[in-house]
Coordinates of C-alpha atoms and ligand atoms in Angstrom, one line a residue:
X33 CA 84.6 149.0 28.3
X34 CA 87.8 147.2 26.7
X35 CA 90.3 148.2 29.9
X36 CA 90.9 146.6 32.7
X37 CA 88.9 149.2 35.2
X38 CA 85.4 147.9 37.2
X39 CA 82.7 150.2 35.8
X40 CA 81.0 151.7 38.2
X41 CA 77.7 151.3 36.9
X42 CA 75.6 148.9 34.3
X43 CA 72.3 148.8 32.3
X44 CA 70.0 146.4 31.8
X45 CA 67.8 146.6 29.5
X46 CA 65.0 144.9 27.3
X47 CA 66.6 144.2 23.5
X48 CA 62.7 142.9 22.1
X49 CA 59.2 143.3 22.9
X50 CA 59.1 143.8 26.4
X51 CA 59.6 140.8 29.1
X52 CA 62.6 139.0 27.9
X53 CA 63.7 138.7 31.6
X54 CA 64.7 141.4 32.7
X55 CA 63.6 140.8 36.4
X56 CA 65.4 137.6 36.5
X57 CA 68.5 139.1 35.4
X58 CA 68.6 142.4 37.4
X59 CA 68.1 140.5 40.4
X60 CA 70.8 138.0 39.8
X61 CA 73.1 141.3 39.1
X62 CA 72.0 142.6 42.3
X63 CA 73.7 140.5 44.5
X64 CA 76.9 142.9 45.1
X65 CA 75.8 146.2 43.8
X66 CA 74.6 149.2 45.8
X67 CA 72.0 150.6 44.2
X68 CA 69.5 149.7 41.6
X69 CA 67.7 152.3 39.7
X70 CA 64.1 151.7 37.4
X71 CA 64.2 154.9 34.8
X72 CA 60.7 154.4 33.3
X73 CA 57.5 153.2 32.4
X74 CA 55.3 152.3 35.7
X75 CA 53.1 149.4 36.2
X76 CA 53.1 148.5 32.8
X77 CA 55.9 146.5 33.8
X78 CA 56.1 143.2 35.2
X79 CA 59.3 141.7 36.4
X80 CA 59.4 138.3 37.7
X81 CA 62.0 137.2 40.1
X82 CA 62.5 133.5 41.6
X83 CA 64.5 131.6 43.6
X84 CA 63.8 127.8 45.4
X85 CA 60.4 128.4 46.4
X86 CA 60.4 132.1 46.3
X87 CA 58.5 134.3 43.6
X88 CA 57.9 137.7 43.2
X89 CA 56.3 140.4 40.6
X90 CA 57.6 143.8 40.8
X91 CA 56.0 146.6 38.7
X92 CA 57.2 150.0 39.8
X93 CA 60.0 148.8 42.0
X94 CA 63.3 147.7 41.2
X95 CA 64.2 144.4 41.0
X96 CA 67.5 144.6 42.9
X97 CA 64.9 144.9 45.9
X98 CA 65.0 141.2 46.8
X99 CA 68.8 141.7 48.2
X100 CA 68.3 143.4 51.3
X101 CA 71.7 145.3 51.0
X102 CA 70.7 147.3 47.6
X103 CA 69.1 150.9 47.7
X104 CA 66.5 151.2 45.3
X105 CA 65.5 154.4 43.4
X106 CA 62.7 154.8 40.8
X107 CA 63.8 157.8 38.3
X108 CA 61.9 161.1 36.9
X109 CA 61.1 159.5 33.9
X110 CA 58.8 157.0 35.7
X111 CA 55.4 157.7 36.2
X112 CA 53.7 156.8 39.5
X113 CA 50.4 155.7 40.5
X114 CA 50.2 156.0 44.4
X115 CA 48.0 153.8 45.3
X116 CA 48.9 150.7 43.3
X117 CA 52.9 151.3 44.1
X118 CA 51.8 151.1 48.0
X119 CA 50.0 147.7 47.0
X120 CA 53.2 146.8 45.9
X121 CA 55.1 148.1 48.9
X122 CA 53.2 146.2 51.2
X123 CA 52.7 143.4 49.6
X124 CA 56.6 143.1 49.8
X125 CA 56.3 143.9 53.4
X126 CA 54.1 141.4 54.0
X127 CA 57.1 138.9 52.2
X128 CA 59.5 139.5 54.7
X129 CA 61.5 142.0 52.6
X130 CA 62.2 145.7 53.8
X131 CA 61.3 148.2 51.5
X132 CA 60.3 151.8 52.9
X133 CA 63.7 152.2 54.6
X134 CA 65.7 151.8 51.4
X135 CA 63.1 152.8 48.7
X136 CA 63.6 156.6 46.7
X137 CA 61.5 158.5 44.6
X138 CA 62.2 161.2 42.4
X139 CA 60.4 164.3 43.4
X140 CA 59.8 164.9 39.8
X141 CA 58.3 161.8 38.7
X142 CA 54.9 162.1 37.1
X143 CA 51.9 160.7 39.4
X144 CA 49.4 158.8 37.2
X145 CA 45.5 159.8 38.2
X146 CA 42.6 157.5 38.6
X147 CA 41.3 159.6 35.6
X148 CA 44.4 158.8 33.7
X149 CA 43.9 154.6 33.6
X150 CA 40.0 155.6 33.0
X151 CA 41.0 158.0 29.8
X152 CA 43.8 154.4 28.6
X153 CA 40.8 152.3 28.7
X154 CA 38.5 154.8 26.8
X155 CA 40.9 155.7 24.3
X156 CA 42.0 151.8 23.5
X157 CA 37.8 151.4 23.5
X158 CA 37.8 154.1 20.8
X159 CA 40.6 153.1 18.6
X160 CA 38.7 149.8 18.0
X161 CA 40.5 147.5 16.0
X162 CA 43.6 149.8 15.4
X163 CA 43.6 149.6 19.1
X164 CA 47.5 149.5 20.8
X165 CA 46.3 146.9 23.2
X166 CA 47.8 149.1 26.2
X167 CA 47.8 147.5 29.8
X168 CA 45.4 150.7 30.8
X169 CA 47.3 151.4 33.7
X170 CA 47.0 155.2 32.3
X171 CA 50.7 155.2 31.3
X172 CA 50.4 157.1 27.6
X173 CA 47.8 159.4 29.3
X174 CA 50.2 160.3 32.5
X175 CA 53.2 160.6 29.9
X176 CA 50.7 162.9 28.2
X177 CA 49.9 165.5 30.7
X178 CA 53.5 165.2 31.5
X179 CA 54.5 166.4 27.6
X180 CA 51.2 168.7 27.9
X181 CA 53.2 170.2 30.9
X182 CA 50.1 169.9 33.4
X183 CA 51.0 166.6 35.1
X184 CA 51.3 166.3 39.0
X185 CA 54.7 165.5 40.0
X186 CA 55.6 163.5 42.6
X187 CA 57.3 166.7 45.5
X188 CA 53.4 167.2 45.6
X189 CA 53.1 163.7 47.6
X190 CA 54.9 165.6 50.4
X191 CA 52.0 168.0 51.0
X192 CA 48.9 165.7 50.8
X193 CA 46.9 168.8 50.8
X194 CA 47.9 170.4 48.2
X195 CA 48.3 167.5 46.2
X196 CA 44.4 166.7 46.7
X197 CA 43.8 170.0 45.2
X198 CA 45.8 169.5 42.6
X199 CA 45.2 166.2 41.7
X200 CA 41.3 167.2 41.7
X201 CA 41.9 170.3 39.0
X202 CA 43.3 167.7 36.2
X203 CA 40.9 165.3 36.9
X204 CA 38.4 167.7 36.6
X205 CA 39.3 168.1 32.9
X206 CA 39.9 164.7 32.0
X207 CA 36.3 163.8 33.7
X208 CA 35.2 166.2 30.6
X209 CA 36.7 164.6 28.2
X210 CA 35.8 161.1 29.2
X211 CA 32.4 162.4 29.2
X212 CA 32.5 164.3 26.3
X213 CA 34.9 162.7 24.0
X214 CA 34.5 159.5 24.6
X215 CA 30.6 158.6 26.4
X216 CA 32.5 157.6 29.3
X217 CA 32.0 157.5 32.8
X218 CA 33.5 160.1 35.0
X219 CA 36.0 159.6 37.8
X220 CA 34.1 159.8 41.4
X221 CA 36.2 162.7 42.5
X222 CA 35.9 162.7 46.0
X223 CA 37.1 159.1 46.9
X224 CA 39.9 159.8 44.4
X225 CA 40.7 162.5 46.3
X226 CA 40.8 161.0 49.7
X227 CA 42.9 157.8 48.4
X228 CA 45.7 159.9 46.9
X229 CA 45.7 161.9 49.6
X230 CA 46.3 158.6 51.6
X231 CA 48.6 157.2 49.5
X232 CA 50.6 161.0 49.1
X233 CA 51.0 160.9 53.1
X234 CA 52.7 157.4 53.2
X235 CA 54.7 157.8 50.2
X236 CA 55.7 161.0 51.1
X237 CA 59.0 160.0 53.0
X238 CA 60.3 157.9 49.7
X239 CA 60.1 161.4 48.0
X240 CA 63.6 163.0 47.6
X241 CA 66.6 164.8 44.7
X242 CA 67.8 161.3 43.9
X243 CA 70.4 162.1 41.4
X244 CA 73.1 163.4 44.3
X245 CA 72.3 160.2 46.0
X246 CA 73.5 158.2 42.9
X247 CA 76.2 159.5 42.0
X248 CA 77.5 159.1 45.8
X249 CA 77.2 155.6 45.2
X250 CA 79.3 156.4 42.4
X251 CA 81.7 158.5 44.1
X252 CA 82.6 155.6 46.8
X253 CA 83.1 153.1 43.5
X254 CA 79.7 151.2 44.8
X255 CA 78.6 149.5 41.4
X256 CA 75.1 150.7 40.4
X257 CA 72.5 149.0 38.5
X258 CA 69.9 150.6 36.0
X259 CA 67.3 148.6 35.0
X260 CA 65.5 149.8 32.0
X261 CA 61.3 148.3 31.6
X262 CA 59.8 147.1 28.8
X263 CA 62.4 146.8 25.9
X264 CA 63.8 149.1 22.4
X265 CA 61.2 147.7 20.0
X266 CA 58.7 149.4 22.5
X267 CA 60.9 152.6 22.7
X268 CA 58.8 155.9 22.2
X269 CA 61.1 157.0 19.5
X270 CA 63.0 153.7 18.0
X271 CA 60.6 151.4 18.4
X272 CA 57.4 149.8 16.0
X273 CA 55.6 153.6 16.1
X274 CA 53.0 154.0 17.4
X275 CA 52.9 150.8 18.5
X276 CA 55.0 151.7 21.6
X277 CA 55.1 152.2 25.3
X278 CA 55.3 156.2 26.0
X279 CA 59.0 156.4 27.4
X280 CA 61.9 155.5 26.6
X281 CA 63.8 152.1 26.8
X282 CA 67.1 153.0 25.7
X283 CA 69.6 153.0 27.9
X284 CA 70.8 156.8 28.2
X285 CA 66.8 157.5 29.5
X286 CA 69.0 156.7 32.5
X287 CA 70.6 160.0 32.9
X288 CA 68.1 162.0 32.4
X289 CA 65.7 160.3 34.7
X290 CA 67.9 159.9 37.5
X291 CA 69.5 163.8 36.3
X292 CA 73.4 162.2 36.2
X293 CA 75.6 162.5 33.7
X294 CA 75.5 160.4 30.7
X295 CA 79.5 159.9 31.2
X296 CA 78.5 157.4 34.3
X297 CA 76.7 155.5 32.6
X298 CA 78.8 152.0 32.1
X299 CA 78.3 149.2 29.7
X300 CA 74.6 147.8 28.5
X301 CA 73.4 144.5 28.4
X302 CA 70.6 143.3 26.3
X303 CA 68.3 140.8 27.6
X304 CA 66.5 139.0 25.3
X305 CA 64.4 135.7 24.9
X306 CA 65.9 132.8 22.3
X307 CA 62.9 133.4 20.4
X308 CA 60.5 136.6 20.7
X309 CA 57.1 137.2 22.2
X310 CA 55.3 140.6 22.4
X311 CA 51.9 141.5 24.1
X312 CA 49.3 143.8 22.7
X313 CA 49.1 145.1 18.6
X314 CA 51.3 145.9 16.4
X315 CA 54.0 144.5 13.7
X316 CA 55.9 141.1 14.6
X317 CA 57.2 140.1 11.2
X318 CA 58.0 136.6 13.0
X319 CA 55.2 135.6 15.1
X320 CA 54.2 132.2 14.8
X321 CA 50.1 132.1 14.6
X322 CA 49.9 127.9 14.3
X323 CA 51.1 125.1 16.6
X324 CA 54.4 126.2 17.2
X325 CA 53.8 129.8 18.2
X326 CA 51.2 127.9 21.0
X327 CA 54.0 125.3 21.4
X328 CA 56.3 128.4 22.5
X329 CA 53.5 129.9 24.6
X330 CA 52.6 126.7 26.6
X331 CA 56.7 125.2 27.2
X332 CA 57.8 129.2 27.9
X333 CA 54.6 130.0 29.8
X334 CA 54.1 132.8 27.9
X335 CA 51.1 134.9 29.7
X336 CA 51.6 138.3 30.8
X337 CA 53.0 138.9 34.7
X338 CA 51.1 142.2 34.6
X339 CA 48.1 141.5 33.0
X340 CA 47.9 137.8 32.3
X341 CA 47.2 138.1 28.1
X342 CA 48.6 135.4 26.0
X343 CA 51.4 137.0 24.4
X344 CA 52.0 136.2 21.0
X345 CA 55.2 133.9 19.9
X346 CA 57.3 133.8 17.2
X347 CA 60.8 132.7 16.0
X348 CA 64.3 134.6 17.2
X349 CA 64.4 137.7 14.9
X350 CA 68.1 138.9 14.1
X351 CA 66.9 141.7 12.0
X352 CA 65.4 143.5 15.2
X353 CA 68.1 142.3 17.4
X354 CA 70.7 143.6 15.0
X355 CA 68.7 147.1 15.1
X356 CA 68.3 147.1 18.8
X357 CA 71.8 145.7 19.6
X358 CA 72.9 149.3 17.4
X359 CA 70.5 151.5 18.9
X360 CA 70.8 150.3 22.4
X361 CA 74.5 150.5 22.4
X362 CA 74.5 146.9 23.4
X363 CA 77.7 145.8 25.0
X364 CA 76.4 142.3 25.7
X365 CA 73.4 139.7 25.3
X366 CA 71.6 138.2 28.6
X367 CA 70.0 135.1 26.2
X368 CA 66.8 134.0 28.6
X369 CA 64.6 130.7 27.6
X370 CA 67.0 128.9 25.9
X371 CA 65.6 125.8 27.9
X372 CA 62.1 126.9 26.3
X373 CA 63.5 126.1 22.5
X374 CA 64.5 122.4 24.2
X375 CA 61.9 120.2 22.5
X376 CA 62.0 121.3 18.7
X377 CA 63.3 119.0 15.7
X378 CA 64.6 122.7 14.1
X379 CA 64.8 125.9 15.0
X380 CA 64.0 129.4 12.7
X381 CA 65.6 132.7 12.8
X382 CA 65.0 135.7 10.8
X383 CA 68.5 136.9 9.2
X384 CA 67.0 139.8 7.5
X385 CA 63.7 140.6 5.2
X386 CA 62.9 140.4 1.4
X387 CA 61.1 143.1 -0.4
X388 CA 58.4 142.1 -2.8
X389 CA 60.9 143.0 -5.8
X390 CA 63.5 141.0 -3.9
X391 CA 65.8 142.9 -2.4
X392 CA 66.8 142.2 1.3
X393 CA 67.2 144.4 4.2
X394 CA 69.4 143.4 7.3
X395 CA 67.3 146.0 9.7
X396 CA 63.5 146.9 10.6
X397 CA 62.4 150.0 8.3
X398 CA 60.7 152.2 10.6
X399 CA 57.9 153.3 8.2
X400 CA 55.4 150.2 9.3
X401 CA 53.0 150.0 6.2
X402 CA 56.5 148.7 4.5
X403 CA 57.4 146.9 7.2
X404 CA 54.0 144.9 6.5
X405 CA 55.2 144.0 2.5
X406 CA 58.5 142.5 3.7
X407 CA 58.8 138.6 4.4
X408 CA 61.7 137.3 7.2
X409 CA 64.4 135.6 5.6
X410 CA 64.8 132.6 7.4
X411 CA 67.6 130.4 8.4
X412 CA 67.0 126.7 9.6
X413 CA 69.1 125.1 12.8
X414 CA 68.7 122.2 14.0
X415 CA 67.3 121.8 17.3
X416 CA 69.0 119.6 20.3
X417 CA 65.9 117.8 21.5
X418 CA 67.6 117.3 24.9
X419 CA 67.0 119.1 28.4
X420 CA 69.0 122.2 29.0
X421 CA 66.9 123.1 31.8
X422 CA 69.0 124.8 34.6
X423 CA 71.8 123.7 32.8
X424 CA 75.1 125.9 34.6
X425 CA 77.9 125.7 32.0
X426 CA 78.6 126.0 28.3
X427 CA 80.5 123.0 27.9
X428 CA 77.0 121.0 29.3
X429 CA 74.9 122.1 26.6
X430 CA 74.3 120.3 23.3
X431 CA 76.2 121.4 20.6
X432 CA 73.2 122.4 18.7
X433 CA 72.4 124.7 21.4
X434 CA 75.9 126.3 21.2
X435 CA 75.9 126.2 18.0
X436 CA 72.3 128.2 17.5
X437 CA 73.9 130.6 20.3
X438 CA 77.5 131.3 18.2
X439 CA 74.9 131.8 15.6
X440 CA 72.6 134.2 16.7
X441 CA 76.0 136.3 18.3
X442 CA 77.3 136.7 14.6
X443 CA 74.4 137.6 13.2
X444 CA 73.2 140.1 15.8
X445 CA 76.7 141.1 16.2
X446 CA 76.8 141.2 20.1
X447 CA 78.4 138.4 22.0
X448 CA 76.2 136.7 24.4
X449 CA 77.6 137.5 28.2
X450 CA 74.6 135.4 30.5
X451 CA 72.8 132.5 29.3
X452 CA 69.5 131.7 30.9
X453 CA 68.5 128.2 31.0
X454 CA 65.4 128.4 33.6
X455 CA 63.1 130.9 35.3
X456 CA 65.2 130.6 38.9
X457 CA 68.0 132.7 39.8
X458 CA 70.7 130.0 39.9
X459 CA 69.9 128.7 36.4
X460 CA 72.0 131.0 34.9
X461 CA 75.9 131.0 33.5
X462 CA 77.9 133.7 32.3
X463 CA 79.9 133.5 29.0
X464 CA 83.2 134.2 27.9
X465 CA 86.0 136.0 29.2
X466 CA 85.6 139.5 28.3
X467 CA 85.8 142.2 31.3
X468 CA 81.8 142.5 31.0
X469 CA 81.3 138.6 31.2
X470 CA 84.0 139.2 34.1
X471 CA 82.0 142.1 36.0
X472 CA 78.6 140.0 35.8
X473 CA 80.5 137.4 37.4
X474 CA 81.1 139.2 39.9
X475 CA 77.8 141.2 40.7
X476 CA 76.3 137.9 40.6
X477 CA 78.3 137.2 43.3
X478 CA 80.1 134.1 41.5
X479 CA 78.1 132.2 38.7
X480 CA 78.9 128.5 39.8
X481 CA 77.1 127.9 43.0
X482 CA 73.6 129.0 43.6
X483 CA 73.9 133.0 44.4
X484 CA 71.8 133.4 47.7
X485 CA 69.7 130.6 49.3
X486 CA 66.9 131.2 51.8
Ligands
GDP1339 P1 60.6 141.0 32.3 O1 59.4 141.9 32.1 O2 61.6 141.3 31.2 O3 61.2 141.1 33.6 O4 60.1 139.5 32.0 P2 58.8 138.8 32.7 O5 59.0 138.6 34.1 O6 57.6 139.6 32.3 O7 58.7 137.5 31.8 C1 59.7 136.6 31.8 C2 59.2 135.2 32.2 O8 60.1 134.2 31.9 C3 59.0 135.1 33.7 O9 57.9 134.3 34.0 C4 60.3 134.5 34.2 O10 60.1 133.7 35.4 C5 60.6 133.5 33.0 N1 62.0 133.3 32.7 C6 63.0 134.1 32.8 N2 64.2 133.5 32.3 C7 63.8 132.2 32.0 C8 64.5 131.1 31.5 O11 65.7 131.2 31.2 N3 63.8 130.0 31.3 C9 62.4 129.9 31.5 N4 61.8 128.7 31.3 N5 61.8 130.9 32.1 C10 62.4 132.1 32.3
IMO1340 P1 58.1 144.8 30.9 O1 58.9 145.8 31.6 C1 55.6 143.8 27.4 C2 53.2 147.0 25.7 C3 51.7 146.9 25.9 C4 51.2 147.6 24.6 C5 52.2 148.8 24.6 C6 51.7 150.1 25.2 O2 57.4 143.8 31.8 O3 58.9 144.1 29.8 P2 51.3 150.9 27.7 O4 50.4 150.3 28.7 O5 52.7 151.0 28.0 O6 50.8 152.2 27.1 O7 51.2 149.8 26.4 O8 53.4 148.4 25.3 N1 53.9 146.9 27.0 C7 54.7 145.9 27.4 N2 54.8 144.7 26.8 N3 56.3 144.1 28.5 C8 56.2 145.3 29.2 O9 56.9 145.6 30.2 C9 55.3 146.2 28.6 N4 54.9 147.5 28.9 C10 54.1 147.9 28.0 O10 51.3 145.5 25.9 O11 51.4 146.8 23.5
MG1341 MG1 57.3 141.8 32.0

């Protein structure tokens, strides 16, 4: 991405745990592109979007939705529960913004059952306290059928029918094991039946090949948007196994689930939080269980948008950052809640971890039982104890705040592109003068002045 030439296409995607603020920044990108694209996960996601008195939580569609010009597409690597993504559909109707006409859905994205969110919830029940602390939205069950190769894809939505037939064999056999396996109760088939049906004949326009439609927005040079959910430390393969979503977060998920080449992908940008949170179990070798972690979670309002759990807090950690800036290919850093870290004396960041014999690693093994006998390394910074809160320019911050972000950039390696100093979609600067800092300027549709006021 070092030449002069516009790419044609950019990813966004999560660099932590999951909601780093990722909404926020796709929509901010979304101002001038064409297109935006979610490539997985379903309504596991939450993606908040705000601007002046305007909020929004999207969980299957993508956040470039709020611009009325952007076609939005949701990828084969997404899975799909009917009736919740029509909750969302018209509960965005019913904000004054037009979906159906520029929503697409990839005939082969997997549909998640009603049996499929009542086999999460049994499963997380019986894992007890090893449990993943899933959202039970049926997720890792849909991906499961879909690996198991008897999932329902989404070209069935266009024959409601058949669909209901379908849809009423698989639940058939997960009603067995709920029952069975797990002392459960089954799924009432025949309501299930008749609400997917419902929800198959309204969706079914928003079914269609989306992958020729992409790269047509490629073809005419119209920049495209990707916008990856949850973030690499949840990744199916690279992240904290088998504490993990069950898709992938990386960015070349893209190609696959949208069926485009890889070679159109453009740059990647990383968003991620000046600190870290994550929801659910699992390692977090910086989480913060005393006053600051709940200082973190109070000033950065830190409660899930999908399923309002506290989620847990804990200092900036480069060591993960370093490992998901390398396996995420990250080009750039969107740095979000900086504003969040504004009332602290000092500031910690993890710069590696020590082994119990001393030795110290600069990257997250991925075997987690070792991961548990390492200790962060930490680095002290002194905090700036001033408001940065919507702050729009580097030279306005406190040098302790540029100074903790030149420090994270050398020690994740990755220069920071967007700084985020507020939840609203103005509050937000871009860095530097690179060609990517250059591009987000301009999908943004110029940094200084607020981007779209309604
Ligand atoms: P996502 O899943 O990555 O889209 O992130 P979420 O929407 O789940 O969570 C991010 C939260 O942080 C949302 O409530 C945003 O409104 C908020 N947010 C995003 N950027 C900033 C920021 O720079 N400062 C503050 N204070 N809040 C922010
Ligand atoms: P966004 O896109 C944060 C977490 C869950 C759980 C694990 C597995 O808003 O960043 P799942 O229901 O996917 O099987 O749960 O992954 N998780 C998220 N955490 N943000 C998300 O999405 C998440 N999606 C899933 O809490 O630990
Ligand atoms: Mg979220």
């Amino acid at each position: 991405m070092e030449s002069n030439q516009q790419p044609g296409s950019l990813t966004v995607i999560g660099g932590q745990w999951g909601d780093e603020g990722k909404g926020k920044i796709v929509d901010l990108l979304s101002a001038r592109v064409a297109a935006a694209i979610r490539y997985n996960g379903g309504n596991n996601a939450g993606h908040t979007v705000k601007f002046a008195d305007r909020h929004f939580a999207l969980h299957f569609i993508p956040s470039g939705i709020i611009h009325p010009q952007v076609r939005c597409y949701m990828g084969s690597w997404m899975v799909i529960d009917p009736k919740e993504l029509l909750g969302e559909i018209d509960s965005l109707q019913d904000q004054g913004i037009d979906v159906m006409r520029r929503l697409f859905l990839s005939e082969r994205a997997t549909i998640i059952l009603p049996t499929h969110r009542a086999l999460d919830g049994a499963r997380e029940a019986a894992r007890g306290a090893g449990s993943i602390g899933t959202t039970k939205r049926g997720i890792g069950p849909a991906y499961q059928d879909r690996a198991q190769r008897r999932a329902l894809t989404a070209t069935l939505l266009t024959d409601p029918k058949r669909f209901g037939e379908r849809a009423v064999q698989v639940m058939t056999a997960h009603n067995r094991e709920l029952e069975l396996l797990y002392d459960a109760e089954p799924v009432g088939l025949d309501t299930a039946r008749d609400e997917l049906e419902a929800a198959a004949a309204r969706l079914a326009p928003l079914v269609t090949e989306i992958g020729p439609k992409i790269l047509e927005h490629l073809t005419h040079q119209e920049p495209v948007l990707f916008e990856g959910a949850q973030g690499v430390m949840l990744d199916l393969f690279q992240g904290t196994y088998p504490f993990v979503t069950s898709s992938s977060c990386l960015p070349g998920a893209a190609a696959i689930s949208c069926g485009i080449p890889v070679q159109t992908l453009g740059p990647t940008v990383g968003v991620m939080k000046a600190y870290v949170t994550r929801v659910g179990g699992g390692p977090f070798p910086t989480e913060l269980t005393n006053a600051a972690g709940d200082h973190l979670r109070k000033r950065g309002n830190e409660f899930g948008t999908t399923t309002g759990r506290p989620r847990r807090c804990g200092w900036f950690d480069a060591a993960a950052a370093r490992f998901a800036a390398r396996v995420g290919g990250l080009d750039g850093i969107a740095l979000t809640k900086l504003d969040v870290l504004d009332d602290l004396d000092e500031i910690q960041v993890a710069v590696g971890y020590r082994h119990p014999d001393g030795t110290i690693i600069t990257e997250p093994p991925s075997d987690l039982e070792k991961l548990a006998t390492l200790d962060p390394v930490y680095e002290t910074l002194p905090g700036w104890r001033s408001n940065t809160a919507g702050t729009l320019e580097i030279e306005s911050l406190p040098a302790q705040a540029r100074a903790y972000i030149s420090f994270l950039e050398r020690q994740v390696g990755v220069p920071v592109v967007l700084v985020s100093t507020g939840p609203r979609r103005k509050e937000t600067f871009a860095l530097g003068d690179s060609n990517l800092a250059s591009t987000l300027r301009r999908l943004a549709g110029g940094l200084d002045q607020p981007i779209q006021k309604r």
